[in-house]
mmCIF file of C-alpha atoms in Angstrom:
data_model
loop_
_atom_site.group_PDB
_atom_site.id
_atom_site.type_symbol
_atom_site.label_atom_id
_atom_site.label_comp_id
_atom_site.label_asym_id
_atom_site.label_seq_id
_atom_site.Cartn_x
_atom_site.Cartn_y
_atom_site.Cartn_z
ATOM 1 C CA UNK L 190 -26.530 -8.443 8.860
ATOM 2 C CA UNK L 191 -23.180 -8.712 10.670
ATOM 3 C CA UNK L 192 -20.863 -5.709 10.914
ATOM 4 C CA UNK L 193 -17.158 -5.845 10.028
ATOM 5 C CA UNK L 194 -15.089 -4.474 12.900
ATOM 6 C CA UNK L 195 -11.340 -3.767 12.859
ATOM 7 C CA UNK L 196 -10.134 -5.673 15.921
ATOM 8 C CA UNK L 197 -6.388 -5.909 15.303
ATOM 9 C CA UNK L 198 -3.647 -3.958 13.605
ATOM 10 C CA UNK L 199 0.068 -4.270 13.071
ATOM 11 C CA UNK L 200 2.943 -2.977 10.972
ATOM 12 C CA UNK L 201 6.479 -3.922 10.028
ATOM 13 C CA UNK L 202 9.280 -2.045 8.299
ATOM 14 C CA UNK L 203 12.861 -3.036 7.482
ATOM 15 C CA UNK L 204 15.549 -1.798 9.846
ATOM 16 C CA UNK L 205 17.672 -0.327 7.053
ATOM 17 C CA UNK L 206 17.106 3.425 6.602
ATOM 18 C CA UNK L 207 17.867 5.433 3.458
ATOM 19 C CA UNK L 208 18.037 9.153 4.224
ATOM 20 C CA UNK L 209 17.779 12.099 1.861
ATOM 21 C CA UNK L 210 21.489 12.676 2.311
ATOM 22 C CA UNK L 211 22.115 9.095 1.227
ATOM 23 C CA UNK L 212 20.053 9.657 -1.931
ATOM 24 C CA UNK L 213 21.958 12.865 -2.687
ATOM 25 C CA UNK L 214 24.994 10.652 -3.267
ATOM 26 C CA UNK L 215 23.099 8.741 -5.963
ATOM 27 C CA UNK L 216 21.324 11.525 -7.906
ATOM 28 C CA UNK L 217 21.476 15.307 -8.214
ATOM 29 C CA UNK L 218 19.358 16.299 -5.217
ATOM 30 C CA UNK L 219 19.635 17.323 -1.578
ATOM 31 C CA UNK L 220 17.769 17.030 1.700
ATOM 32 C CA UNK L 221 16.141 20.477 1.458
ATOM 33 C CA UNK L 222 14.887 19.870 -2.099
ATOM 34 C CA UNK L 223 13.282 16.532 -1.184
ATOM 35 C CA UNK L 224 11.703 17.831 2.029
ATOM 36 C CA UNK L 225 10.256 20.899 0.323
ATOM 37 C CA UNK L 226 8.641 18.883 -2.468
ATOM 38 C CA UNK L 227 7.596 15.728 -0.629
ATOM 39 C CA UNK L 228 7.951 16.161 3.130
ATOM 40 C CA UNK L 229 9.981 12.923 3.227
ATOM 41 C CA UNK L 230 13.063 12.668 5.437
ATOM 42 C CA UNK L 231 13.850 8.973 5.084
ATOM 43 C CA UNK L 232 12.482 5.680 3.819
ATOM 44 C CA UNK L 233 12.958 2.032 4.848
ATOM 45 C CA UNK L 234 14.623 -0.356 2.383
ATOM 46 C CA UNK L 235 14.325 -4.151 2.373
ATOM 47 C CA UNK L 236 17.587 -6.053 2.655
ATOM 48 C CA UNK L 237 18.580 -9.586 1.698
ATOM 49 C CA UNK L 238 16.042 -12.043 3.085
ATOM 50 C CA UNK L 239 13.297 -9.428 3.467
ATOM 51 C CA UNK L 240 10.304 -9.821 1.161
ATOM 52 C CA UNK L 241 6.633 -8.778 1.052
ATOM 53 C CA UNK L 242 5.689 -12.071 2.739
ATOM 54 C CA UNK L 243 8.195 -11.774 5.598
ATOM 55 C CA UNK L 244 7.229 -8.164 6.330
ATOM 56 C CA UNK L 245 3.548 -9.107 6.092
ATOM 57 C CA UNK L 246 3.916 -12.028 8.491
ATOM 58 C CA UNK L 247 5.513 -9.766 11.113
ATOM 59 C CA UNK L 248 2.708 -7.213 10.753
ATOM 60 C CA UNK L 249 0.054 -9.940 10.782
ATOM 61 C CA UNK L 250 1.346 -11.588 13.958
ATOM 62 C CA UNK L 251 1.064 -8.235 15.739
ATOM 63 C CA UNK L 252 -2.465 -7.705 14.411
ATOM 64 C CA UNK L 253 -3.590 -11.210 15.397
ATOM 65 C CA UNK L 254 -2.138 -10.758 18.889
ATOM 66 C CA UNK L 255 -4.136 -7.548 19.424
ATOM 67 C CA UNK L 256 -7.287 -9.221 18.079
ATOM 68 C CA UNK L 257 -6.638 -12.246 20.326
ATOM 69 C CA UNK L 258 -7.012 -14.576 17.347
ATOM 70 C CA UNK L 259 -5.014 -17.606 16.290
ATOM 71 C CA UNK L 260 -3.995 -17.994 12.640
ATOM 72 C CA UNK L 261 -6.246 -21.067 12.468
ATOM 73 C CA UNK L 262 -9.232 -18.815 13.327
ATOM 74 C CA UNK L 263 -8.868 -16.907 10.052
ATOM 75 C CA UNK L 264 -11.270 -17.520 7.183
ATOM 76 C CA UNK L 265 -9.660 -15.262 4.566
ATOM 77 C CA UNK L 266 -6.350 -13.523 3.841
ATOM 78 C CA UNK L 267 -6.143 -10.735 1.258
ATOM 79 C CA UNK L 268 -2.739 -9.294 0.447
ATOM 80 C CA UNK L 269 -2.652 -6.052 -1.486
ATOM 81 C CA UNK L 270 0.711 -5.694 -3.199
ATOM 82 C CA UNK L 271 2.199 -4.195 -6.345
ATOM 83 C CA UNK L 272 5.517 -5.936 -5.718
ATOM 84 C CA UNK L 273 4.566 -9.614 -5.327
ATOM 85 C CA UNK L 274 7.317 -12.142 -4.823
ATOM 86 C CA UNK L 275 6.193 -14.168 -7.824
ATOM 87 C CA UNK L 276 3.596 -13.940 -10.578
ATOM 88 C CA UNK L 277 2.313 -17.058 -8.850
ATOM 89 C CA UNK L 278 2.000 -18.477 -6.241
ATOM 90 C CA UNK L 279 0.244 -15.537 -4.652
ATOM 91 C CA UNK L 280 2.125 -13.721 -1.924
ATOM 92 C CA UNK L 281 -1.000 -14.156 0.230
ATOM 93 C CA UNK L 282 -0.553 -17.933 -0.015
ATOM 94 C CA UNK L 283 3.057 -17.638 1.163
ATOM 95 C CA UNK L 284 1.800 -15.591 4.120
ATOM 96 C CA UNK L 285 -0.967 -18.106 4.822
ATOM 97 C CA UNK L 286 1.574 -20.935 4.930
ATOM 98 C CA UNK L 287 4.098 -19.054 7.089
ATOM 99 C CA UNK L 288 1.378 -18.070 9.574
ATOM 100 C CA UNK L 289 -0.098 -21.565 9.707
ATOM 101 C CA UNK L 290 -3.547 -20.246 8.790
ATOM 102 C CA UNK L 291 -4.625 -23.665 7.575
ATOM 103 C CA UNK L 292 -8.352 -22.875 7.272
ATOM 104 C CA UNK L 293 -8.014 -19.587 5.389
ATOM 105 C CA UNK L 294 -8.466 -18.880 1.710
ATOM 106 C CA UNK L 295 -5.835 -16.483 0.413
ATOM 107 C CA UNK L 296 -5.357 -14.305 -2.654
ATOM 108 C CA UNK L 297 -3.467 -11.234 -3.859
ATOM 109 C CA UNK L 298 -5.143 -8.009 -4.896
ATOM 110 C CA UNK L 299 -3.331 -5.636 -7.245
ATOM 111 C CA UNK L 300 -4.708 -2.098 -7.205
ATOM 112 C CA UNK L 301 -1.508 -0.083 -6.657
ATOM 113 C CA UNK L 302 -1.898 2.891 -4.283
ATOM 114 C CA UNK L 303 -5.569 2.139 -3.612
ATOM 115 C CA UNK L 304 -4.963 -1.551 -2.958
ATOM 116 C CA UNK L 305 -5.326 -1.623 0.819
ATOM 117 C CA UNK L 306 -8.663 0.217 0.625
ATOM 118 C CA UNK L 307 -9.883 -2.221 -2.027
ATOM 119 C CA UNK L 308 -8.780 -5.189 0.088
ATOM 120 C CA UNK L 309 -10.385 -3.771 3.238
ATOM 121 C CA UNK L 310 -13.662 -3.266 1.403
ATOM 122 C CA UNK L 311 -13.599 -6.768 -0.104
ATOM 123 C CA UNK L 312 -12.985 -8.299 3.328
ATOM 124 C CA UNK L 313 -15.708 -6.211 4.937
ATOM 125 C CA UNK L 314 -18.187 -7.167 2.213
ATOM 126 C CA UNK L 315 -17.407 -10.856 2.707
ATOM 127 C CA UNK L 316 -18.138 -10.509 6.430
ATOM 128 C CA UNK L 317 -21.351 -8.555 5.814
ATOM 129 C CA UNK L 318 -22.529 -11.251 3.403
ATOM 130 C CA UNK L 319 -22.207 -13.836 6.149
ATOM 131 C CA UNK L 320 -19.818 -16.015 4.155
ATOM 132 C CA UNK L 321 -16.904 -15.517 6.585
ATOM 133 C CA UNK L 322 -16.393 -14.392 10.174
ATOM 134 C CA UNK L 323 -12.801 -13.162 10.115
ATOM 135 C CA UNK L 324 -10.330 -11.769 7.612
ATOM 136 C CA UNK L 325 -6.720 -10.653 7.593
ATOM 137 C CA UNK L 326 -6.175 -7.632 5.353
ATOM 138 C CA UNK L 327 -2.570 -6.844 4.422
ATOM 139 C CA UNK L 328 -0.719 -4.219 2.423
ATOM 140 C CA UNK L 329 2.898 -5.184 1.821
ATOM 141 C CA UNK L 330 5.479 -3.753 -0.567
ATOM 142 C CA UNK L 331 9.158 -3.925 -1.428
ATOM 143 C CA UNK L 332 8.909 -1.293 -4.146
ATOM 144 C CA UNK L 333 12.545 -0.315 -3.691
ATOM 145 C CA UNK L 334 13.416 -3.314 -5.858
ATOM 146 C CA UNK L 335 11.654 -1.696 -8.808
ATOM 147 C CA UNK L 336 13.184 1.750 -8.387
ATOM 148 C CA UNK L 337 15.737 3.148 -10.804
ATOM 149 C CA UNK L 338 18.203 4.748 -8.408
ATOM 150 C CA UNK L 339 19.302 7.094 -11.170
ATOM 151 C CA UNK L 340 15.778 8.501 -11.643
ATOM 152 C CA UNK L 341 15.300 11.463 -9.303
ATOM 153 C CA UNK L 342 11.545 11.559 -9.962
ATOM 154 C CA UNK L 343 10.903 8.177 -8.354
ATOM 155 C CA UNK L 344 13.852 7.138 -6.194
ATOM 156 C CA UNK L 345 13.102 9.787 -3.560
ATOM 157 C CA UNK L 346 9.546 8.563 -2.983
ATOM 158 C CA UNK L 347 9.272 4.825 -2.554
ATOM 159 C CA UNK L 348 10.241 2.544 0.313
ATOM 160 C CA UNK L 349 9.241 -0.778 1.826
ATOM 161 C CA UNK L 350 6.954 -1.971 4.611
ATOM 162 C CA UNK L 351 3.771 -3.790 5.560
ATOM 163 C CA UNK L 352 0.571 -3.118 7.479
ATOM 164 C CA UNK L 353 -2.213 -5.473 8.534
ATOM 165 C CA UNK L 354 -5.766 -5.306 9.853
ATOM 166 C CA UNK L 355 -7.884 -8.060 11.355
ATOM 167 C CA UNK L 356 -11.586 -7.832 10.537
ATOM 168 C CA UNK L 357 -14.154 -9.733 12.595
ATOM 169 C CA UNK L 358 -17.901 -10.145 12.356
ATOM 170 C CA UNK L 359 -20.023 -8.620 15.098
ATOM 171 C CA UNK L 360 -23.686 -7.929 15.797
ATOM 172 C CA UNK L 361 -22.670 -4.580 17.320
ATOM 173 C CA UNK L 362 -23.196 -1.674 14.878
ATOM 174 C CA UNK L 363 -20.026 0.057 13.704
ATOM 175 C CA UNK L 364 -16.769 -1.034 12.154
ATOM 176 C CA UNK L 365 -16.209 -0.331 8.471
ATOM 177 C CA UNK L 366 -19.151 1.959 7.726
ATOM 178 C CA UNK L 367 -18.669 2.574 4.013
ATOM 179 C CA UNK L 368 -16.176 2.418 1.156
ATOM 180 C CA UNK L 369 -16.074 3.642 -2.424
ATOM 181 C CA UNK L 370 -14.017 2.129 -5.206
ATOM 182 C CA UNK L 371 -13.258 3.924 -8.469
ATOM 183 C CA UNK L 372 -10.733 3.467 -11.259
ATOM 184 C CA UNK L 373 -9.485 5.491 -14.223
ATOM 185 C CA UNK L 374 -7.519 3.235 -16.542
ATOM 186 C CA UNK L 375 -6.956 6.096 -18.981
ATOM 187 C CA UNK L 376 -4.106 7.212 -16.719
ATOM 188 C CA UNK L 377 -2.390 3.842 -16.742
ATOM 189 C CA UNK L 378 0.719 5.236 -18.401
ATOM 190 C CA UNK L 379 1.270 7.866 -15.702
ATOM 191 C CA UNK L 380 2.617 5.439 -13.097
ATOM 192 C CA UNK L 381 3.643 1.958 -14.171
ATOM 193 C CA UNK L 382 6.123 -0.894 -14.314
ATOM 194 C CA UNK L 383 5.848 -2.145 -17.873
ATOM 195 C CA UNK L 384 8.168 -5.153 -17.804
ATOM 196 C CA UNK L 385 7.599 -8.589 -16.321
ATOM 197 C CA UNK L 386 4.032 -9.197 -17.475
ATOM 198 C CA UNK L 387 2.833 -11.084 -20.547
ATOM 199 C CA UNK L 388 3.054 -8.018 -22.807
ATOM 200 C CA UNK L 389 6.720 -7.393 -22.020
ATOM 201 C CA UNK L 390 8.088 -10.585 -20.467
ATOM 202 C CA UNK L 391 11.642 -10.392 -19.209
ATOM 203 C CA UNK L 392 14.155 -10.376 -22.045
ATOM 204 C CA UNK L 393 17.551 -8.833 -22.574
ATOM 205 C CA UNK L 394 15.820 -6.048 -24.521
ATOM 206 C CA UNK L 395 13.333 -5.188 -21.741
ATOM 207 C CA UNK L 396 16.175 -5.042 -19.226
ATOM 208 C CA UNK L 397 18.269 -2.747 -21.438
ATOM 209 C CA UNK L 398 15.221 -0.526 -22.061
ATOM 210 C CA UNK L 399 14.557 -0.223 -18.321
ATOM 211 C CA UNK L 400 11.026 -1.605 -18.558
ATOM 212 C CA UNK L 401 11.352 -3.333 -15.177
ATOM 213 C CA UNK L 402 11.813 -0.035 -13.376
ATOM 214 C CA UNK L 403 8.983 2.124 -12.096
ATOM 215 C CA UNK L 404 8.230 5.174 -14.223
ATOM 216 C CA UNK L 405 6.030 8.131 -13.271
ATOM 217 C CA UNK L 406 4.687 11.383 -14.648
ATOM 218 C CA UNK L 407 4.795 13.218 -11.331
ATOM 219 C CA UNK L 408 2.882 16.352 -12.358
ATOM 220 C CA UNK L 409 -0.082 14.422 -13.744
ATOM 221 C CA UNK L 410 -0.152 12.047 -10.774
ATOM 222 C CA UNK L 411 -0.186 15.099 -8.496
ATOM 223 C CA UNK L 412 -3.166 16.632 -10.333
ATOM 224 C CA UNK L 413 -5.093 13.376 -10.302
ATOM 225 C CA UNK L 414 -4.393 12.502 -6.666
ATOM 226 C CA UNK L 415 -5.390 15.873 -5.232
ATOM 227 C CA UNK L 416 -8.664 15.845 -7.158
ATOM 228 C CA UNK L 417 -9.806 12.301 -6.403
ATOM 229 C CA UNK L 418 -8.712 12.273 -2.754
ATOM 230 C CA UNK L 419 -11.027 15.182 -2.005
ATOM 231 C CA UNK L 420 -13.986 13.893 -4.029
ATOM 232 C CA UNK L 421 -13.671 10.314 -2.722
ATOM 233 C CA UNK L 422 -13.539 11.543 0.870
ATOM 234 C CA UNK L 423 -16.731 13.507 0.400
ATOM 235 C CA UNK L 424 -18.416 10.558 -1.335
ATOM 236 C CA UNK L 425 -17.525 7.961 1.299
ATOM 237 C CA UNK L 426 -18.733 10.279 4.083
ATOM 238 C CA UNK L 427 -22.071 10.678 2.325
ATOM 239 C CA UNK L 428 -22.359 6.891 2.005
ATOM 240 C CA UNK L 429 -21.754 6.553 5.753
ATOM 241 C CA UNK L 430 -24.268 9.294 6.580
ATOM 242 C CA UNK L 431 -21.579 11.502 8.111
ATOM 243 C CA UNK L 432 -20.480 15.092 7.622
ATOM 244 C CA UNK L 433 -16.949 16.465 7.710
ATOM 245 C CA UNK L 434 -17.471 18.145 11.066
ATOM 246 C CA UNK L 435 -18.096 14.698 12.591
ATOM 247 C CA UNK L 436 -14.666 13.432 11.480
ATOM 248 C CA UNK L 437 -11.653 13.744 13.772
ATOM 249 C CA UNK L 438 -9.004 12.173 11.542
ATOM 250 C CA UNK L 439 -8.449 11.864 7.813
ATOM 251 C CA UNK L 440 -5.495 9.572 7.110
ATOM 252 C CA UNK L 441 -4.498 9.723 3.437
ATOM 253 C CA UNK L 442 -2.263 7.431 1.474
ATOM 254 C CA UNK L 443 0.325 9.658 -0.176
ATOM 255 C CA UNK L 444 4.070 9.920 0.235
ATOM 256 C CA UNK L 445 3.932 13.613 -0.556
ATOM 257 C CA UNK L 446 3.079 16.441 1.853
ATOM 258 C CA UNK L 447 2.160 18.786 -1.017
ATOM 259 C CA UNK L 448 -0.521 16.377 -2.246
ATOM 260 C CA UNK L 449 -1.907 16.061 1.267
ATOM 261 C CA UNK L 450 -1.986 19.848 1.754
ATOM 262 C CA UNK L 451 -3.582 20.456 -1.655
ATOM 263 C CA UNK L 452 -6.275 17.841 -1.024
ATOM 264 C CA UNK L 453 -6.919 19.306 2.432
ATOM 265 C CA UNK L 454 -7.538 22.748 0.939
#
């Protein structure tokens, strides 16, 4: 059985920076309040002409260069995004075309905060199955375009950027050792963008009601995230046959220092 090794990595963020002081001019907040509650000092914001595909292509080119692969060597491209450019075509297909990855299949994966982990696992499983030899795994977002800049609960948290991994098959043991995937759809109303899908397609009413903005119940998201980050970490280590004292780095996805500290405890 081949192993799925991470052989390339890259990232891209917009140049435009939005600081806490900048946000304090939009809503009732200040730099100290944001830092104390989130640990965030600034976030990057996509400008005109910057999209999930353009950020992803920049990150992907860097990852392919490190992996010493050409775009035409790729078998599969998975783009995890909650802010796709269109309902269809898939953002992954736009990336595939812009890269010139003419032999690669491409699709989007929508799993919100967990999306990159899901995509990485799907790519690794495809390599282990023997069906492909290389995959480009991307997380790319321009969530700032779904933020209500009058909502203090969300506008302080979200920014834009992209990251990419190259996965390659190898006979050498190692690479992606294990992954766990869980979901809890009962909390779907805690963090969502209701408008734009087939339940609430874009109308004058959905725009007036703010259904195309992100909404979040921060306290409940905090409780959920701290619980599942700790339990999932323990579970994935057990699947890999490792113990915590063998781990040098734990790199969590969370734009909130208090969640990271609570999960660490």
